Coordinates of C-alpha atoms and ligand atoms in Angstrom, one line a residue:
Chain A
X675 CA 0.0 0.0 0.0
X676 CA 1.4 3.4 -0.9
X677 CA -1.0 5.1 1.5
X678 CA -2.6 3.8 4.7
X679 CA -5.0 6.0 6.5
X680 CA -6.1 4.7 9.9
X681 CA -8.6 6.2 12.3
X682 CA -8.2 9.7 10.9
X683 CA -10.1 12.4 12.8
X684 CA -10.4 16.1 12.1
X685 CA -12.3 18.8 14.0
X686 CA -12.7 22.1 12.2
X687 CA -14.5 25.2 13.6
X688 CA -15.9 23.1 16.4
X689 CA -17.4 20.4 14.3
X690 CA -16.1 16.8 14.2
X691 CA -15.8 16.4 10.4
X692 CA -13.8 13.2 10.1
X693 CA -14.5 10.6 12.9
X694 CA -12.1 7.8 12.4
X695 CA -11.6 7.4 8.6
X696 CA -9.6 4.3 7.6
X697 CA -8.7 3.1 4.1
X698 CA -5.8 2.1 2.0
X699 CA -4.6 3.2 -1.5
X700 CA -2.8 0.5 -3.6
X701 CA 0.4 1.4 -5.3
X702 CA -1.0 1.3 -8.8
X703 CA -4.1 2.7 -10.6
X704 CA -6.7 5.1 -9.5
X705 CA -8.7 4.9 -6.2
X706 CA -11.7 7.1 -6.1
X707 CA -12.7 8.9 -2.9
X708 CA -16.4 9.6 -3.0
X709 CA -19.3 10.9 -0.9
X710 CA -21.9 13.6 -0.8
X711 CA -21.2 17.3 -0.9
X712 CA -19.6 18.5 2.3
X713 CA -18.9 15.0 3.7
X714 CA -15.2 15.6 4.1
X715 CA -13.4 14.5 1.0
X716 CA -11.3 17.6 0.6
X717 CA -10.7 17.6 4.3
X718 CA -9.3 14.1 4.1
X719 CA -6.9 15.0 1.4
X720 CA -5.8 18.2 3.3
X721 CA -5.3 16.2 6.5
X722 CA -3.2 13.6 4.7
X723 CA -1.1 16.4 3.3
X724 CA -0.6 18.0 6.7
X725 CA -2.4 21.2 5.8
X726 CA -4.8 20.9 8.7
X727 CA -4.3 19.3 12.1
X728 CA -5.6 15.7 12.5
X729 CA -5.3 12.7 14.8
X730 CA -5.0 9.0 13.9
X731 CA -2.3 7.7 11.7
X732 CA -1.3 8.2 8.0
X733 CA 1.4 6.1 6.5
X734 CA 2.8 7.2 3.2
X735 CA 5.2 4.8 1.5
X736 CA 6.0 3.1 4.8
X737 CA 6.7 6.4 6.7
X738 CA 4.4 8.0 9.2
X739 CA 3.1 11.2 7.6
X740 CA 1.0 13.0 10.3
X741 CA 2.8 15.9 11.9
X742 CA 5.3 16.2 9.1
X743 CA 5.4 19.5 7.3
X744 CA 3.5 19.6 4.0
X745 CA 6.5 20.6 1.9
X746 CA 8.5 17.6 3.1
X747 CA 5.7 15.1 2.2
X748 CA 5.5 16.7 -1.2
X749 CA 9.2 16.4 -1.7
X750 CA 8.9 12.7 -0.8
X751 CA 6.6 12.3 -3.8
X752 CA 3.1 13.3 -2.7
X753 CA 1.6 15.4 -5.4
X754 CA -1.5 17.6 -4.8
X755 CA -3.9 19.1 -7.2
X756 CA -6.4 21.0 -5.1
X757 CA -10.1 21.4 -5.7
X758 CA -10.1 24.9 -7.0
X759 CA -6.8 24.4 -9.0
X760 CA -5.0 27.1 -7.2
X761 CA -2.8 28.2 -10.1
X762 CA -1.0 31.4 -9.3
X763 CA -3.1 33.9 -11.3
X764 CA -0.4 36.7 -11.3
X765 CA 2.3 34.4 -12.6
X766 CA 2.6 33.3 -16.2
X767 CA 2.1 29.7 -17.2
X768 CA 5.9 29.3 -17.6
X769 CA 6.4 30.8 -14.1
X770 CA 3.8 28.5 -12.6
X771 CA 5.6 25.5 -14.1
X772 CA 9.1 26.8 -13.1
X773 CA 7.9 27.2 -9.5
X774 CA 6.8 23.6 -9.3
X775 CA 10.1 22.2 -10.6
X776 CA 12.0 20.4 -7.9
X777 CA 13.9 17.7 -9.6
X778 CA 17.2 18.0 -11.5
X779 CA 15.6 17.1 -14.7
X780 CA 11.9 18.0 -14.9
X781 CA 9.8 16.1 -17.3
X782 CA 8.6 18.8 -19.7
X783 CA 8.3 16.3 -22.4
X784 CA 5.5 14.4 -20.7
X785 CA 3.8 17.7 -19.7
X786 CA 3.9 19.2 -23.1
X787 CA 3.0 15.9 -24.7
X788 CA -0.2 15.7 -22.7
X789 CA -1.0 19.4 -22.7
X790 CA 0.6 21.0 -25.8
X791 CA -1.5 24.1 -25.2
X792 CA 0.5 25.1 -22.2
X793 CA 3.6 25.4 -24.3
X794 CA 1.9 27.8 -26.7
X795 CA 0.5 29.8 -23.8
X796 CA 3.7 29.9 -21.7
X797 CA 3.8 33.7 -21.5
X798 CA 0.1 34.1 -20.7
X799 CA -0.7 35.0 -17.1
X800 CA -2.4 32.0 -15.5
X801 CA -5.3 34.0 -14.2
X802 CA -6.5 34.6 -17.8
X803 CA -6.6 30.9 -18.7
X804 CA -9.9 29.1 -19.1
X805 CA -11.0 26.7 -16.4
X806 CA -9.9 23.7 -18.4
X807 CA -6.5 25.2 -19.2
X808 CA -6.1 26.1 -15.5
X809 CA -6.8 22.5 -14.6
X810 CA -4.3 21.3 -17.1
X811 CA -1.7 23.6 -15.6
X812 CA -2.5 22.3 -12.1
X813 CA -2.0 18.7 -13.4
X814 CA 1.1 19.7 -15.2
X815 CA 2.7 21.1 -12.1
X816 CA 2.6 17.7 -10.4
X817 CA 3.7 15.9 -13.5
X818 CA 7.0 17.7 -13.8
X819 CA 8.5 15.8 -10.9
X820 CA 8.8 12.2 -10.0
X821 CA 5.8 11.3 -7.8
X822 CA 4.8 8.3 -5.7
X823 CA 1.2 9.3 -5.2
X824 CA -1.1 12.0 -6.5
X825 CA -4.0 13.5 -4.5
X826 CA -6.4 15.0 -7.0
X827 CA -9.5 16.8 -5.9
X828 CA -12.4 17.2 -8.4
X829 CA -10.4 17.8 -11.6
X830 CA -13.5 18.0 -13.8
X831 CA -15.5 20.4 -11.6
X832 CA -17.1 23.2 -13.6
X833 CA -15.8 22.0 -17.0
X834 CA -17.6 21.5 -20.2
X835 CA -18.3 17.9 -21.4
X836 CA -15.6 18.0 -24.1
X837 CA -13.0 19.3 -21.6
X838 CA -14.1 16.8 -19.0
X839 CA -13.2 14.0 -21.4
X840 CA -9.9 15.6 -22.3
X841 CA -9.0 15.8 -18.6
X842 CA -10.2 12.2 -18.0
X843 CA -8.0 11.0 -20.8
X844 CA -5.0 12.9 -19.3
X845 CA -5.7 11.3 -15.9
X846 CA -5.8 7.9 -17.5
X847 CA -2.4 8.4 -19.1
X848 CA -1.0 9.8 -15.9
X849 CA -2.3 6.8 -14.0
X850 CA -0.1 4.5 -16.1
X851 CA 2.9 6.0 -14.3
X852 CA 1.7 7.0 -10.8
X853 CA -1.1 5.9 -8.5
X854 CA -3.8 8.4 -7.6
X855 CA -6.4 9.1 -4.9
X856 CA -9.1 10.9 -6.9
X857 CA -12.0 12.8 -5.6
X858 CA -14.6 13.0 -8.4
X859 CA -18.3 13.7 -8.5
X860 CA -18.8 12.8 -12.1
X861 CA -19.6 9.1 -11.8
X862 CA -19.0 8.4 -15.5
X863 CA -15.5 9.6 -15.0
X864 CA -15.1 7.5 -11.9
X865 CA -16.4 4.4 -13.7
X866 CA -14.0 4.9 -16.5
X867 CA -10.9 5.6 -14.4
X868 CA -11.1 4.1 -10.9
X869 CA -10.7 0.5 -10.1
X870 CA -11.6 0.9 -6.4
X871 CA -13.7 3.3 -4.5
X872 CA -13.9 4.6 -1.0
X873 CA -17.1 6.2 0.0
X874 CA -17.4 8.6 3.0
X875 CA -20.6 9.2 4.9
X876 CA -21.2 10.8 8.3
X877 CA -17.5 11.2 9.0
X878 CA -16.5 7.6 8.3
X879 CA -15.9 5.2 5.5
X880 CA -19.3 3.8 4.6
X881 CA -18.2 1.6 1.7
X882 CA -15.0 0.3 0.2
X883 CA -14.6 -2.0 -2.8
X884 CA -14.4 -2.3 -6.5
X885 CA -16.0 0.6 -8.3
X886 CA -18.0 -1.6 -10.6
X887 CA -19.7 -3.2 -7.6
X888 CA -20.7 0.2 -6.3
X889 CA -21.8 1.8 -9.6
X890 CA -23.3 -1.4 -11.0
X891 CA -25.9 -1.2 -8.2
X892 CA -28.1 1.9 -8.7
X893 CA -29.8 1.5 -5.3
X894 CA -26.5 1.4 -3.4
X895 CA -25.1 4.3 -5.5
X896 CA -28.2 6.4 -4.7
X897 CA -28.1 5.4 -1.1
X898 CA -24.4 6.3 -0.6
X899 CA -23.9 9.2 -3.0
X900 CA -27.4 10.7 -3.3
X901 CA -29.5 11.4 -6.4
X902 CA -27.7 14.6 -7.2
X903 CA -24.6 12.8 -8.4
X904 CA -23.6 13.4 -12.0
X905 CA -23.9 10.4 -14.3
X906 CA -23.2 12.1 -17.6
X907 CA -20.9 10.2 -20.0
X908 CA -17.5 11.8 -20.4
Chain B
X1057 CA 6.6 78.0 -9.8
X1058 CA 9.8 77.6 -7.9
X1059 CA 7.8 76.9 -4.8
X1060 CA 5.9 74.1 -6.5
X1061 CA 9.2 72.6 -7.7
X1062 CA 10.7 72.7 -4.3
X1063 CA 7.6 71.3 -2.7
X1064 CA 7.4 68.5 -5.3
X1065 CA 11.0 67.4 -4.8
X1066 CA 10.7 67.6 -1.0
X1067 CA 7.5 65.6 -1.2
X1068 CA 9.3 63.1 -3.4
X1069 CA 12.2 62.9 -0.9
X1070 CA 9.7 62.1 1.9
X1071 CA 8.0 59.6 -0.5
X1072 CA 11.3 57.9 -1.0
X1073 CA 11.7 57.4 2.7
X1074 CA 8.1 56.1 3.0
X1075 CA 8.7 53.7 0.2
X1076 CA 11.9 52.3 1.7
X1077 CA 10.0 51.5 4.9
X1078 CA 6.7 50.5 3.4
X1079 CA 8.0 48.1 0.7
X1080 CA 9.4 45.8 3.3
X1081 CA 6.4 46.1 5.5
X1082 CA 4.2 45.3 2.5
X1083 CA 6.1 42.2 1.5
X1084 CA 6.2 40.9 5.0
X1085 CA 2.4 41.3 5.4
X1086 CA 1.7 40.1 1.8
X1087 CA 3.7 36.9 2.2
X1088 CA 3.8 36.0 5.8
X1089 CA 0.6 37.7 6.9
X1090 CA 2.3 39.4 9.8
X1091 CA 1.3 42.9 10.8
X1092 CA 4.8 43.9 11.9
X1093 CA 4.8 46.8 14.4
X1094 CA 8.5 46.0 15.1
X1095 CA 9.4 47.3 11.6
X1096 CA 10.1 50.7 13.1
X1097 CA 12.6 49.1 15.4
X1098 CA 14.5 47.7 12.3
X1099 CA 14.7 51.3 11.1
X1100 CA 15.9 52.7 14.5
X1101 CA 18.5 50.0 14.9
X1102 CA 19.8 50.8 11.4
X1103 CA 19.7 54.5 12.1
X1104 CA 21.7 54.3 15.4
X1105 CA 24.1 51.7 14.0
X1106 CA 24.8 54.1 11.0
X1107 CA 25.0 57.1 13.4
X1108 CA 27.5 55.3 15.7
X1109 CA 29.8 54.4 12.8
X1110 CA 29.5 57.9 11.3
X1111 CA 30.3 59.7 14.5
X1112 CA 33.0 57.3 15.8
X1113 CA 34.6 56.2 12.6
X1114 CA 33.6 57.4 9.1
X1115 CA 30.6 58.5 7.1
X1116 CA 31.2 56.2 4.2
X1117 CA 30.4 52.9 5.9
X1118 CA 27.3 54.3 7.7
X1119 CA 24.9 53.2 5.0
X1120 CA 26.1 49.6 4.6
X1121 CA 26.4 49.2 8.4
X1122 CA 22.9 50.6 8.9
X1123 CA 21.6 48.2 6.2
X1124 CA 23.4 45.2 7.7
X1125 CA 22.1 46.1 11.2
X1126 CA 18.6 46.4 10.0
X1127 CA 18.8 43.1 8.1
X1128 CA 20.2 41.3 11.1
X1129 CA 17.5 42.7 13.4
X1130 CA 14.8 41.6 10.9
X1131 CA 16.2 38.1 10.6
X1132 CA 16.6 37.7 14.3
X1133 CA 13.1 39.0 15.1
X1134 CA 11.5 36.6 12.5
X1135 CA 13.5 33.5 13.8
X1136 CA 13.1 34.2 17.5
X1137 CA 9.8 36.0 18.0
X1138 CA 7.6 35.7 15.0
X1139 CA 8.3 32.1 13.9
X1140 CA 7.0 30.3 17.0
X1141 CA 3.7 32.3 16.7
X1142 CA 2.6 31.7 13.1
X1143 CA -0.5 29.8 14.2
X1144 CA -1.3 32.5 16.7
X1145 CA -1.7 35.8 14.8
X1146 CA -3.1 37.8 17.8
X1147 CA -0.1 37.0 20.0
X1148 CA 2.1 37.7 17.0
X1149 CA 0.8 41.3 16.7
X1150 CA 1.1 41.8 20.4
X1151 CA 4.7 40.5 20.3
X1152 CA 5.7 42.9 17.6
X1153 CA 4.0 45.8 19.5
X1154 CA 5.9 44.8 22.7
X1155 CA 9.1 44.5 20.8
X1156 CA 8.8 47.9 19.3
X1157 CA 8.1 49.5 22.7
X1158 CA 11.0 47.6 24.3
X1159 CA 13.3 48.6 21.5
X1160 CA 12.5 52.3 21.9
X1161 CA 13.1 52.0 25.7
X1162 CA 16.4 50.2 25.1
X1163 CA 17.6 52.8 22.6
X1164 CA 16.6 55.5 25.1
X1165 CA 18.5 53.9 27.9
X1166 CA 21.6 53.7 25.9
X1167 CA 21.6 57.0 24.0
X1168 CA 19.0 59.1 25.8
X1169 CA 15.6 60.4 24.6
X1170 CA 16.9 63.6 23.1
X1171 CA 17.6 63.7 19.3
X1172 CA 21.3 63.2 18.4
X1173 CA 22.6 65.2 15.5
X1174 CA 23.2 63.0 12.5
X1175 CA 26.4 63.5 10.4
X1176 CA 25.7 63.8 6.7
X1177 CA 27.9 64.0 3.5
X1178 CA 29.0 67.6 2.9
X1179 CA 27.5 67.7 -0.6
X1180 CA 24.0 67.1 0.7
X1181 CA 24.1 70.5 2.3
X1182 CA 24.4 72.2 -1.1
X1183 CA 21.6 73.1 -3.4
X1184 CA 21.0 72.6 -7.0
X1185 CA 18.9 74.9 -9.2
X1186 CA 15.9 73.2 -10.8
X1187 CA 13.6 75.3 -12.9
X1188 CA 14.4 78.4 -10.8
X1189 CA 14.1 76.6 -7.4
X1190 CA 17.1 76.1 -5.1
X1191 CA 16.6 72.4 -4.1
X1192 CA 18.7 71.0 -1.2
X1193 CA 20.7 68.0 -2.5
X1194 CA 19.7 65.7 0.2
X1195 CA 16.4 65.2 -1.6
X1196 CA 18.2 63.7 -4.5
X1197 CA 20.1 61.3 -2.2
X1198 CA 16.8 60.0 -1.0
X1199 CA 15.0 59.9 -4.3
X1200 CA 18.0 58.3 -6.0
X1201 CA 18.3 55.6 -3.3
X1202 CA 14.5 54.8 -3.5
X1203 CA 14.6 54.5 -7.3
X1204 CA 17.5 52.2 -7.1
X1205 CA 15.8 50.1 -4.5
X1206 CA 12.6 50.0 -6.5
X1207 CA 14.4 48.8 -9.7
X1208 CA 16.4 46.2 -7.7
X1209 CA 13.3 44.9 -5.9
X1210 CA 11.3 44.5 -9.1
X1211 CA 14.2 42.8 -10.8
X1212 CA 14.6 40.4 -7.8
X1213 CA 10.9 39.6 -7.7
X1214 CA 10.7 39.1 -11.5
X1215 CA 13.9 37.2 -12.3
X1216 CA 15.0 35.2 -9.2
X1217 CA 13.7 31.9 -7.8
X1218 CA 13.1 33.5 -4.4
X1219 CA 11.3 36.4 -6.2
X1220 CA 9.0 33.8 -7.8
X1221 CA 8.4 32.1 -4.5
X1222 CA 7.5 35.5 -2.9
X1223 CA 5.1 36.5 -5.6
X1224 CA 3.4 33.1 -5.5
X1225 CA 3.3 33.1 -1.7
X1226 CA 1.6 36.5 -1.6
X1227 CA -1.2 34.9 -3.6
X1228 CA -1.5 31.6 -1.8
X1229 CA 1.2 30.4 0.6
X1230 CA -0.4 27.1 1.3
X1231 CA -0.2 26.2 -2.3
X1232 CA 3.5 27.1 -2.4
X1233 CA 4.0 24.6 0.4
X1234 CA 2.0 22.1 -1.5
X1235 CA 4.5 22.4 -4.3
X1236 CA 7.2 21.2 -2.0
X1237 CA 8.7 24.6 -1.2
X1238 CA 9.6 25.5 2.4
X1239 CA 7.8 28.8 2.5
X1240 CA 9.1 29.6 6.0
X1241 CA 12.6 30.2 4.4
X1242 CA 11.0 32.9 2.2
X1243 CA 9.4 34.4 5.4
X1244 CA 12.9 34.8 6.9
X1245 CA 14.1 36.3 3.7
X1246 CA 11.4 39.0 3.5
X1247 CA 12.0 39.9 7.1
X1248 CA 15.7 40.3 6.4
X1249 CA 15.0 42.2 3.2
X1250 CA 12.5 44.4 4.9
X1251 CA 15.0 45.0 7.8
X1252 CA 17.7 45.9 5.3
X1253 CA 15.5 48.5 3.6
X1254 CA 14.3 49.9 6.9
X1255 CA 17.9 50.1 8.0
X1256 CA 18.7 52.1 4.8
X1257 CA 15.7 54.3 5.5
X1258 CA 17.0 54.8 9.1
X1259 CA 20.4 56.1 7.9
X1260 CA 19.0 58.2 5.0
X1261 CA 16.3 59.6 7.2
X1262 CA 18.8 60.5 9.9
X1263 CA 20.8 62.4 7.3
X1264 CA 17.7 64.0 5.8
X1265 CA 16.2 65.2 9.2
X1266 CA 19.7 65.9 10.5
X1267 CA 19.0 64.0 13.7
X1268 CA 18.0 60.7 15.1
X1269 CA 15.8 59.9 18.2
X1270 CA 14.5 56.6 19.6
X1271 CA 10.9 57.3 18.6
X1272 CA 11.7 58.3 15.0
X1273 CA 11.0 54.8 13.6
X1274 CA 7.6 54.4 15.2
X1275 CA 6.6 57.9 14.0
X1276 CA 7.5 57.1 10.4
X1277 CA 5.9 53.6 10.7
X1278 CA 2.4 55.1 10.9
X1279 CA 2.8 56.7 7.5
X1280 CA 4.4 53.6 6.1
X1281 CA 1.4 51.5 7.2
X1282 CA -0.9 54.0 5.4
X1283 CA 1.2 53.7 2.3
X1284 CA 1.0 49.9 2.5
X1285 CA -2.7 49.9 2.8
X1286 CA -3.2 52.4 0.0
X1287 CA -0.7 50.6 -2.2
X1288 CA -2.3 47.2 -1.8
X1289 CA -0.8 44.6 0.6
X1290 CA 2.2 42.8 -1.0
X1291 CA 2.6 45.0 -4.0
X1292 CA 5.9 46.8 -4.5
X1293 CA 4.7 48.9 -7.4
X1294 CA 1.6 49.9 -5.5
X1295 CA 3.8 50.9 -2.6
X1296 CA 5.8 53.2 -4.8
X1297 CA 2.7 54.9 -6.2
X1298 CA 1.1 55.3 -2.8
X1299 CA 4.3 56.6 -1.3
X1300 CA 4.5 59.3 -3.9
X1301 CA 0.9 60.2 -3.4
X1302 CA 1.2 60.4 0.3
X1303 CA 4.5 62.3 0.3
X1304 CA 3.3 64.9 -2.2
X1305 CA -0.1 65.4 -0.6
X1306 CA 1.5 65.8 2.8
X1307 CA 4.0 68.4 1.6
X1308 CA 1.5 70.5 -0.4
X1309 CA -1.2 70.5 2.2
X1310 CA 1.2 71.4 5.0
X1311 CA 2.5 74.3 2.9
X1312 CA -0.7 75.7 1.6
X1313 CA -3.0 74.6 4.5
X1314 CA -2.8 75.1 8.2
X1315 CA 0.0 73.2 10.0
X1316 CA -0.9 69.6 10.7
X1317 CA -3.4 69.5 7.8
X1318 CA -1.0 67.4 5.8
X1319 CA -1.3 64.5 8.2
X1320 CA -5.1 64.8 8.2
X1321 CA -5.2 64.8 4.4
X1322 CA -3.2 61.6 4.3
X1323 CA -5.7 59.9 6.5
X1324 CA -8.5 61.3 4.3
X1325 CA -6.7 59.9 1.3
X1326 CA -6.6 56.5 3.0
X1327 CA -10.3 56.6 3.7
X1328 CA -11.1 57.5 0.1
X1329 CA -9.0 54.7 -1.3
X1330 CA -10.5 52.2 1.1
X1331 CA -14.0 53.2 0.1
X1332 CA -13.3 53.1 -3.7
X1333 CA -10.8 50.2 -3.9
X1334 CA -10.7 48.1 -0.7
X1335 CA -7.8 46.1 -2.0
X1336 CA -5.6 49.2 -2.5
X1337 CA -4.5 50.7 -5.8
X1338 CA -2.8 47.5 -6.9
X1339 CA -5.1 44.8 -5.4
X1340 CA -3.2 41.9 -4.0
X1341 CA -0.4 41.3 -6.5
X1342 CA 3.3 41.6 -6.3
X1343 CA 5.3 43.4 -9.0
Ligands
ATP2174 N1 -12.1 25.7 8.1 C1 -13.3 25.1 8.3 N2 -14.0 25.4 9.4 C2 -15.2 24.9 9.7 N3 -15.7 24.0 8.9 C3 -15.1 23.6 7.8 C4 -13.8 24.1 7.4 N4 -13.4 23.6 6.3 C5 -14.4 22.7 5.9 N5 -15.4 22.7 6.8 C6 -16.6 21.9 6.8 O1 -16.2 20.6 6.7 C7 -17.1 19.8 5.9 C8 -16.4 19.0 4.9 O2 -15.8 19.9 4.0 P1 -15.0 19.3 2.7 O3 -14.6 20.5 1.9 O4 -14.0 18.4 3.1 O5 -16.2 18.6 1.9 P2 -16.1 17.8 0.6 O6 -16.5 16.4 0.8 O7 -14.8 18.1 -0.1 O8 -17.3 18.6 -0.2 P3 -17.5 19.0 -1.8 O9 -17.9 17.8 -2.4 O10 -18.5 20.1 -1.7 O11 -16.1 19.5 -2.3 C9 -18.1 20.8 5.3 O12 -19.3 20.7 6.1 C10 -17.4 22.1 5.5 O13 -18.4 23.1 5.7
MG2175 MG1 -14.3 19.1 -1.7

């Protein structure tokens, strides 16, 4: 297991958001982290990354992760693509990429192979990119460096259907090289990409198993994820 | 006409001083989120260090020594006082206020509360004719230093790795950490940089006013804070524009209005900017 989360608890602003979350992420392929809006998916990723205080235990690549500073975990190969992309709007595309580089020999070939547009737009300020382009830049930032696990939070949120399928294709290619824990509301994307799924409900893991088993059962899907979930084809 | 020229250059000289103080203050707040009331202490330490060297040794090294003393104070304050308190912003502000008060008291106990006369290069006592006005040369010393610092800061922010980290960190420091960068090192750097610039302002201000006193830093800090807010937190260019606006306004209103009206007009300008553009003239961007 590349990541083992055990009994993870987080309290934010007085409310007990995660109440003992436990799950594992295998070292290959994509694992989906699912659940209704506001259940604590983003909170889980941020706690693993050390951005917010948490109790319990998190083991990343055989090393305890809780309590370690974020930048050290990242340097150990934990890549993060946050929910709202968080590209630096005042920096150019090239500067955003340059900032992310931390290896001797950054993999620009893979990045520009997947996202040729970023090369053409290298002098454009990132704040003026479209949502889809910003998402690509956010993914590119983690692809420049060798990684052992990627935490990716709702990469298709707010994108048009054609762009969603481009992003899904990019994720599929990326997953050939590095495992991912993927938060995603678009169930068609989840079905296409994720082998396993972890479902959060009421601060705990409510279901854990093969994605096909979850999504192949409409009643269970509705029960765990709610009727509002997107099932549009990518 | 000659009065207008003289007032303009004097206002710009004052603006230069405000800029030197405010640019560091602004980067510290923009990046590290610290409202640093101890910034005036960096200035005073630089001023007294420069004064000490100038009176006991030579005038030449006064500026580099003042800059080094300010930088060292900035770094030390960040590492010892600010760093343990990043998760406790209220205590952090209180600590900087306390430090600034203690610093004034310490300087007072060593060199007394009265102003000490500040040595200055002989040439700054001369005047130069500009469009019919006789302008004291010390104005040009200040303006020249500030323009140099502005150009150097912009080049640093634009072209260096740390400049890139600072610009990104002003936007979103959590995301900088999430890229594997130790943003705390950049915090120490901006404190050191801010301390160096404040130290330079201390020495140049001492030469300009002709004297130094323990409370000088805190007095200038108030206007520097106003410049930072008007300029937009974290923006060096915004800072420069705001410093010029504040310096000129203060000079002109003080000359043509009743005494003290200059300070009131600066506060009025602050209120107007906050009403029209709550993010300051530049919003929250560094460059
Ligand atoms: N800093 C905070 N203070 C208080 N409550 C918070 C804070 N951050 C998040 N929360 C709450 O924690 C809960 C979980 O938030 P989180 O962002 O992890 O949900 P999510 O599963 O990612 O939701 P979404 O699908 O909408 O992205 C929400 O109810 C949210 O309001
Ligand atoms: Mg979320």
